[in-house]
Amino acid sequence: MQIIKAENVSKNYGDLKALSGLSLEVNEGSAFALLGPNGAGKTTFVRSLLGLTRCSGNIQLQGLDVFNKKARLGLAYLPEKFNFFSYYSVEGVLAFYGKMQGLDGSQLDESIAKALDALNITELRKKKMDKLSKGQVQRTGLANLLMGDNKILILDEPFSGLDPIGIKDLKVLINKLKAEGRTIFINSHILSEMEQICDQVAILNKGNCLVQGSLSEVKGSKSLEDAFYDLVKGDEK
Amino acid sequence: MRRFQLLLFNTIQKEFRSKTLVLITIITVAVILLINAGLNFLSKEVLSQMGQEGAAQGTTMALIFIISKFTSLLAIIFGVNCIKSDIETNVSPLLMSFPISRFEYLAARILGSWIIIMSYYLFSVVIAQILLSSSIGSIVGGPHLLGAMFYTALSNLIVIMISAFLGLNMPKIMALLMTSIVTIIVTGSNMFLKGKEWAEMTADLDFFPIVALGFHTFFPRMGIIDDIGRNILLQKEIDLNIAIELGHFGLTTALFFFVFYYLFNRREI
């Protein structure tokens, strides 16, 4: 079943074509990587997917129009630069997310403890957001993804701001979430990491989808980096 | 509904920490204490002219007038910030990724700011009443104060909505200024056309009377609502049809909110 379906999506910012007739399909339970160079339209697509921006065409989440709030039930989103109200503690942020996802009481407490543990930030529990380092803030954002039984996780450049330990931890976490059957949609340009965690790939350039398919179909016998380079450079020519 | 409540509580938490709120509350309490001390000091002299209770009543009215003005100022500041700050800190995309509609988001932010503003107003009025009553030895004011507070609450709700709307469309300082200007224009138009029949309003229409008529007809009549509240406070007779005025206020406020929502819904977050 396709959990994300985009048909002929276009978006212009003045004369600039951010997305040009883009069509994508993401299967339930897959780890999908949306790849592309800077300015390819990746973030615009993620924003369209969340109903943050209007574009022509049709985008459906869980079979519903993205502007229908029910389409976002069981969805968790991590922006590139996670930020939340500075006066919230790490625990407070997780509690807010958990409650928004319908958790309460002991279920909420349990989820908070698990999420803190999974991201190795239990000792930061009571720390306020404005007292955290960049990496700790990003880990808190990642912990939010674990609050509630989210079916779709949308991650926008999740590796940015993480140190090598954080990157390794995140890869383990994503693989664990994938094994649990969750759909993971990642927007990134760090190809080496994507090759290790994703099973479906789409490559964008200048708002167009150059290729979409399983990782093995897209890269063939090459590395993902080489396949990406050849496709994007070929498109530029 | 649960998510709306969460967002409403989040708004109250956010605004409750405002330094402006703390500062204005401190100034208000200082003004109340100062006026109360002045009243105590002058009480013997004033007592001989207008009676101790009369002096206390007069002081209460003056204090509530001052508190109302501070409340309006807070309403403008909070209104401008309530949605704008989410956008500036880039928190809005996160909030919008939850299963809440933009309608709920907008309503929660406006209602939350309004609750905080009215809590400040209620707190200040109660403090003033307690201090003045203890100075005078008997309870000053009465149930009419509640009536006046109701109208102040209505008036501030629309001030918050206007400033939130303007705050989204212009820089903060400009939005603060523009809200004050719009408030003055609407209030002025209401006072200019207050109690006039339609035929009288539309006779000899020039540029300014047309503008005034436009605001008076299609905008919530803040000036009239404030005027009713003031008359209730001063226990004066009200020469307006309150039901019609409240009906007009309700209808135009709903209209303003839906226009605001329509534009906000089309906006990039």
JSON list of C-alpha atoms in Angstrom, two decimals, chain B residues 9 22 24-25 27 38 52 59 81 106 115 122 126 131 137 142-143 159 169 175 207 216 226 231 244-245 253 261:
[
{"chain": "B", "resi": 9, "resn": "PHE", "atom": "CA", "xyz": [-2.46, 25.62, 27.47]},
{"chain": "B", "resi": 22, "resn": "VAL", "atom": "CA", "xyz": [5.46, 41.01, 34.52]},
{"chain": "B", "resi": 24, "resn": "ILE", "atom": "CA", "xyz": [2.98, 45.92, 33.42]},
{"chain": "B", "resi": 25, "resn": "THR", "atom": "CA", "xyz": [1.66, 43.94, 36.40]},
{"chain": "B", "resi": 27, "resn": "ILE", "atom": "CA", "xyz": [3.55, 49.00, 37.30]},
{"chain": "B", "resi": 38, "resn": "GLY", "atom": "CA", "xyz": [-2.78, 59.04, 48.27]},
{"chain": "B", "resi": 52, "resn": "GLN", "atom": "CA", "xyz": [-15.23, 58.71, 52.27]},
{"chain": "B", "resi": 59, "resn": "THR", "atom": "CA", "xyz": [-10.86, 56.34, 42.92]},
{"chain": "B", "resi": 81, "resn": "ASN", "atom": "CA", "xyz": [3.38, 38.17, 19.26]},
{"chain": "B", "resi": 106, "resn": "LEU", "atom": "CA", "xyz": [-5.39, 30.22, 15.27]},
{"chain": "B", "resi": 115, "resn": "ILE", "atom": "CA", "xyz": [-7.25, 34.40, 28.76]},
{"chain": "B", "resi": 122, "resn": "LEU", "atom": "CA", "xyz": [-9.13, 40.48, 36.82]},
{"chain": "B", "resi": 126, "resn": "VAL", "atom": "CA", "xyz": [-9.39, 42.55, 42.50]},
{"chain": "B", "resi": 131, "resn": "LEU", "atom": "CA", "xyz": [-6.88, 47.68, 48.87]},
{"chain": "B", "resi": 137, "resn": "GLY", "atom": "CA", "xyz": [-13.48, 50.03, 55.81]},
{"chain": "B", "resi": 142, "resn": "GLY", "atom": "CA", "xyz": [-20.52, 46.15, 43.19]},
{"chain": "B", "resi": 143, "resn": "PRO", "atom": "CA", "xyz": [-22.01, 43.80, 40.62]},
{"chain": "B", "resi": 159, "resn": "VAL", "atom": "CA", "xyz": [-7.86, 44.07, 19.74]},
{"chain": "B", "resi": 169, "resn": "ASN", "atom": "CA", "xyz": [1.70, 40.89, 7.75]},
{"chain": "B", "resi": 175, "resn": "ALA", "atom": "CA", "xyz": [2.03, 46.16, 13.69]},
{"chain": "B", "resi": 207, "resn": "PHE", "atom": "CA", "xyz": [-14.66, 60.85, 2.17]},
{"chain": "B", "resi": 216, "resn": "HIS", "atom": "CA", "xyz": [-18.82, 51.26, 11.80]},
{"chain": "B", "resi": 226, "resn": "ASP", "atom": "CA", "xyz": [-16.16, 50.27, 25.47]},
{"chain": "B", "resi": 231, "resn": "ASN", "atom": "CA", "xyz": [-21.50, 53.62, 31.33]},
{"chain": "B", "resi": 244, "resn": "ILE", "atom": "CA", "xyz": [-28.39, 44.90, 18.68]},
{"chain": "B", "resi": 245, "resn": "GLU", "atom": "CA", "xyz": [-24.91, 46.12, 19.57]},
{"chain": "B", "resi": 253, "resn": "THR", "atom": "CA", "xyz": [-16.08, 39.48, 15.10]},
{"chain": "B", "resi": 261, "resn": "TYR", "atom": "CA", "xyz": [-8.55, 32.29, 9.02]}
]
